[in-house]
XYZ file of C-alpha atoms in Angstrom:
257
model
C -4.686 -6.134 18.653
C -7.141 -4.964 16.042
C -8.222 -1.776 14.342
C -11.425 -0.619 12.677
C -9.226 0.638 9.854
C -8.053 -2.921 9.181
C -4.426 -1.824 9.423
C -3.278 -4.631 11.692
C 0.190 -4.853 13.140
C 2.145 -8.098 13.271
C 0.123 -9.910 15.902
C 2.415 -11.741 18.310
C 0.045 -12.628 21.139
C -1.174 -16.211 21.382
C -3.895 -15.454 23.933
C -6.775 -15.563 21.450
C -8.164 -18.937 20.420
C -9.150 -19.471 16.806
C -12.577 -17.917 16.354
C -14.703 -19.747 13.769
C -16.966 -17.753 11.489
C -20.634 -17.906 12.466
C -21.600 -19.104 8.972
C -19.464 -22.183 8.236
C -18.551 -23.221 4.734
C -21.006 -25.756 3.435
C -19.691 -26.837 0.081
C -16.434 -28.132 -1.360
C -16.438 -25.275 -3.860
C -16.639 -22.703 -1.038
C -13.959 -24.508 0.982
C -11.602 -24.447 -1.986
C -12.290 -20.737 -2.449
C -11.427 -19.961 1.156
C -8.272 -22.077 0.851
C -7.157 -19.617 -1.836
C -6.698 -17.054 0.957
C -3.779 -19.054 2.372
C -0.534 -17.072 2.271
C 1.124 -13.888 3.491
C -0.998 -10.735 3.460
C 0.106 -7.123 3.915
C -2.359 -5.762 6.487
C -0.196 -3.518 6.104
C 2.171 -5.521 8.314
C 2.755 -9.078 7.112
C 0.373 -11.672 8.557
C 0.438 -15.325 7.500
C -2.890 -17.118 7.073
C -3.011 -20.916 7.165
C -5.716 -23.404 6.315
C -8.249 -23.589 9.131
C -10.237 -26.675 8.203
C -13.939 -26.149 7.568
C -13.806 -22.595 8.868
C -11.670 -21.014 6.144
C -8.203 -19.734 7.003
C -6.709 -18.326 10.187
C -3.641 -16.321 11.138
C -0.656 -18.186 12.560
C -1.526 -17.232 16.130
C -5.243 -17.902 15.660
C -6.302 -14.328 16.431
C -7.858 -13.691 12.997
C -9.848 -15.831 10.590
C -11.148 -15.281 7.053
C -13.714 -17.065 4.931
C -15.030 -16.496 1.417
C -18.771 -16.366 0.897
C -20.772 -16.259 -2.313
C -19.641 -13.693 -4.872
C -16.051 -13.469 -3.579
C -17.261 -11.753 -0.413
C -14.663 -12.065 2.356
C -15.542 -12.069 6.066
C -12.818 -11.430 8.636
C -13.209 -12.143 12.367
C -10.730 -10.627 14.807
C -10.042 -11.786 18.348
C -12.271 -13.509 20.847
C -15.696 -11.921 20.543
C -14.145 -9.201 18.406
C -15.427 -7.326 15.402
C -16.248 -8.838 12.028
C -15.332 -7.044 8.802
C -16.584 -7.583 5.282
C -14.955 -7.007 1.907
C -14.397 -8.707 -1.402
C -11.580 -10.525 -3.146
C -10.134 -8.837 -6.227
C -10.522 -10.390 -9.650
C -7.041 -11.942 -9.591
C -7.155 -12.930 -5.913
C -4.201 -10.705 -5.000
C -6.099 -8.141 -2.897
C -8.963 -7.908 -0.426
C -10.881 -4.643 -0.740
C -12.703 -4.016 2.549
C -16.013 -2.190 2.743
C -14.407 0.712 4.658
C -11.956 1.343 1.788
C -8.901 -0.386 3.268
C -7.019 -2.798 1.035
C -4.951 -5.850 1.915
C -2.499 -7.160 -0.658
C -1.071 -10.634 -0.940
C 2.716 -10.737 -0.551
C 4.219 -12.518 -3.527
C 7.543 -14.313 -3.594
C 8.382 -12.619 -6.896
C 8.257 -9.212 -5.233
C 10.649 -10.459 -2.562
C 13.003 -11.701 -5.256
C 12.855 -8.439 -7.199
C 13.275 -6.148 -4.204
C 16.616 -4.463 -4.062
C 16.836 -2.103 -6.997
C 16.049 -1.525 -10.617
C 13.811 0.525 -12.846
C 10.076 0.160 -13.265
C 9.338 0.584 -16.979
C 6.083 2.456 -16.307
C 5.156 4.735 -13.434
C 2.852 2.050 -12.002
C 3.756 -1.622 -11.742
C 1.367 -4.268 -13.057
C 0.055 -4.795 -9.539
C -0.468 -1.073 -8.942
C -2.291 -0.717 -12.269
C -4.502 -3.669 -11.276
C -5.461 -1.806 -8.090
C -6.518 1.178 -10.226
C -8.672 -1.120 -12.362
C -10.208 -2.576 -9.188
C -11.150 0.883 -7.964
C -12.600 1.909 -11.319
C -14.589 -1.330 -11.320
C -15.982 -0.450 -7.876
C -16.922 3.081 -8.965
C -18.370 2.281 -12.406
C -21.058 -0.327 -12.943
C -22.065 -1.199 -16.500
C -25.497 -2.766 -16.439
C -25.662 -6.295 -17.780
C -21.897 -6.914 -17.752
C -20.039 -9.195 -15.365
C -17.060 -7.968 -13.356
C -14.720 -9.827 -15.730
C -16.282 -8.137 -18.767
C -16.051 -4.713 -17.118
C -12.379 -5.292 -16.353
C -11.712 -6.147 -20.006
C -13.104 -2.684 -20.866
C -11.231 -0.762 -18.156
C -7.808 -2.426 -18.383
C -6.691 -1.171 -21.870
C -7.134 2.573 -21.138
C -5.477 2.186 -17.715
C -2.509 0.485 -19.394
C -2.287 3.249 -22.032
C -2.351 5.933 -19.343
C 0.308 4.090 -17.338
C 2.610 3.823 -20.354
C 2.498 7.607 -20.802
C 2.506 8.853 -17.206
C 6.283 9.278 -16.863
C 6.603 11.326 -20.044
C 3.544 13.448 -19.251
C 4.732 14.211 -15.715
C 8.035 15.461 -17.112
C 6.182 17.762 -19.527
C 5.202 20.064 -16.648
C 7.247 18.979 -13.587
C 10.895 19.498 -12.841
C 13.062 16.407 -13.246
C 13.725 16.193 -9.507
C 10.069 15.981 -8.470
C 9.265 13.529 -11.264
C 12.088 11.321 -9.966
C 10.684 11.595 -6.427
C 7.235 10.385 -7.525
C 8.718 7.558 -9.604
C 10.881 6.505 -6.667
C 7.926 6.402 -4.254
C 5.991 4.150 -6.641
C 8.913 1.876 -7.532
C 7.992 -1.635 -6.349
C 11.417 -3.187 -6.908
C 13.517 -0.582 -5.108
C 14.689 -1.166 -1.542
C 13.146 1.265 1.011
C 16.568 2.503 2.139
C 17.517 3.284 -1.465
C 14.192 5.099 -1.899
C 14.839 7.222 1.191
C 18.328 8.163 -0.050
C 17.065 9.086 -3.537
C 14.178 11.204 -2.269
C 16.338 12.862 0.387
C 18.649 13.965 -2.413
C 15.712 15.592 -4.226
C 14.342 17.214 -1.070
C 17.766 18.558 -0.087
C 18.255 20.135 -3.508
C 14.747 21.593 -3.737
C 13.823 22.490 -0.145
C 16.779 22.533 2.248
C 18.413 25.874 1.398
C 15.245 27.954 0.812
C 13.539 26.528 3.923
C 16.583 27.243 6.097
C 16.777 30.795 4.737
C 13.046 31.400 5.288
C 13.156 30.176 8.887
C 16.278 32.200 9.635
C 14.543 35.300 8.296
C 11.416 34.826 10.426
C 12.881 33.591 13.727
C 15.408 35.444 15.823
C 17.290 33.751 18.644
C 18.825 36.687 20.597
C 21.570 34.714 22.321
C 22.963 33.394 19.031
C 24.934 35.138 16.323
C 23.600 35.125 12.771
C 26.083 32.415 11.802
C 25.149 30.212 14.750
C 21.431 30.731 13.993
C 21.984 29.619 10.413
C 23.807 26.483 11.544
C 21.056 25.737 14.079
C 18.254 26.127 11.579
C 20.205 24.116 9.009
C 20.444 21.218 11.478
C 16.754 21.490 12.400
C 15.729 21.540 8.733
C 17.937 18.519 7.979
C 16.261 16.476 10.719
C 12.749 17.641 9.777
C 13.244 16.805 6.107
C 14.820 13.439 6.972
C 11.769 12.600 9.111
C 9.348 13.689 6.377
C 11.063 11.553 3.740
C 11.447 8.496 5.976
C 7.819 8.615 7.053
C 6.594 9.134 3.496
C 8.569 6.159 2.155
C 7.932 3.765 5.041
C 4.202 4.558 5.197
C 3.972 4.155 1.423
C 5.589 0.722 1.825
C 2.683 -0.294 4.061
C 0.079 0.401 1.410
C -1.174 -1.842 -1.350
C 0.672 0.332 -3.836
C 4.255 -0.866 -3.233
């Protein structure tokens, strides 16, 4: 299946033949560039792209194909007679930034090795900071400078900001909420550990006052006050669990973790 938002699921169907791009690669240089797209991409679900001969790269089941054109422009074709999408490859080749704002990130083996726990020294990882630089580069154009030269200007202030974000957040936020933000952005922490850590924060900060507020506004005539409180406590627990789980798991699908 496909989506105009470029948030593809893990395609399992093998009904679509490989669809070549209408503008085939003509030069060895272009072919080598398209070969650089080979690998596992978070779309947000993982999709593996393999070499597809003269037509760039294609997904394992042949339902999607990508090719690089001049200026790191990427063209994606989806399905038989399906839509074509355009975007560009990031400076370091780790992301595709599509024209509609969606971003695909390349899955790296190092991230897989690191996943499981640990602290991130800065609020943003190196990869997350690189995404920020990409987006600044898209928004700000300095006449006469190449993309590489613009990046060399933008990267130092982004790095300085990143090095100070944790301390600055704690200057006006409670410790619990600062921990929650840091946990969401932690690239090396397992999703289940993230959910547990953020649930702890949410339970301390929201559970009791939310239960009390609901109990004060809603009256269930057939229940005693004690039974109402237990009911609302259970409802709040499940609601907060769902909020945290969805926040973490949807964050995991983005380019940011």
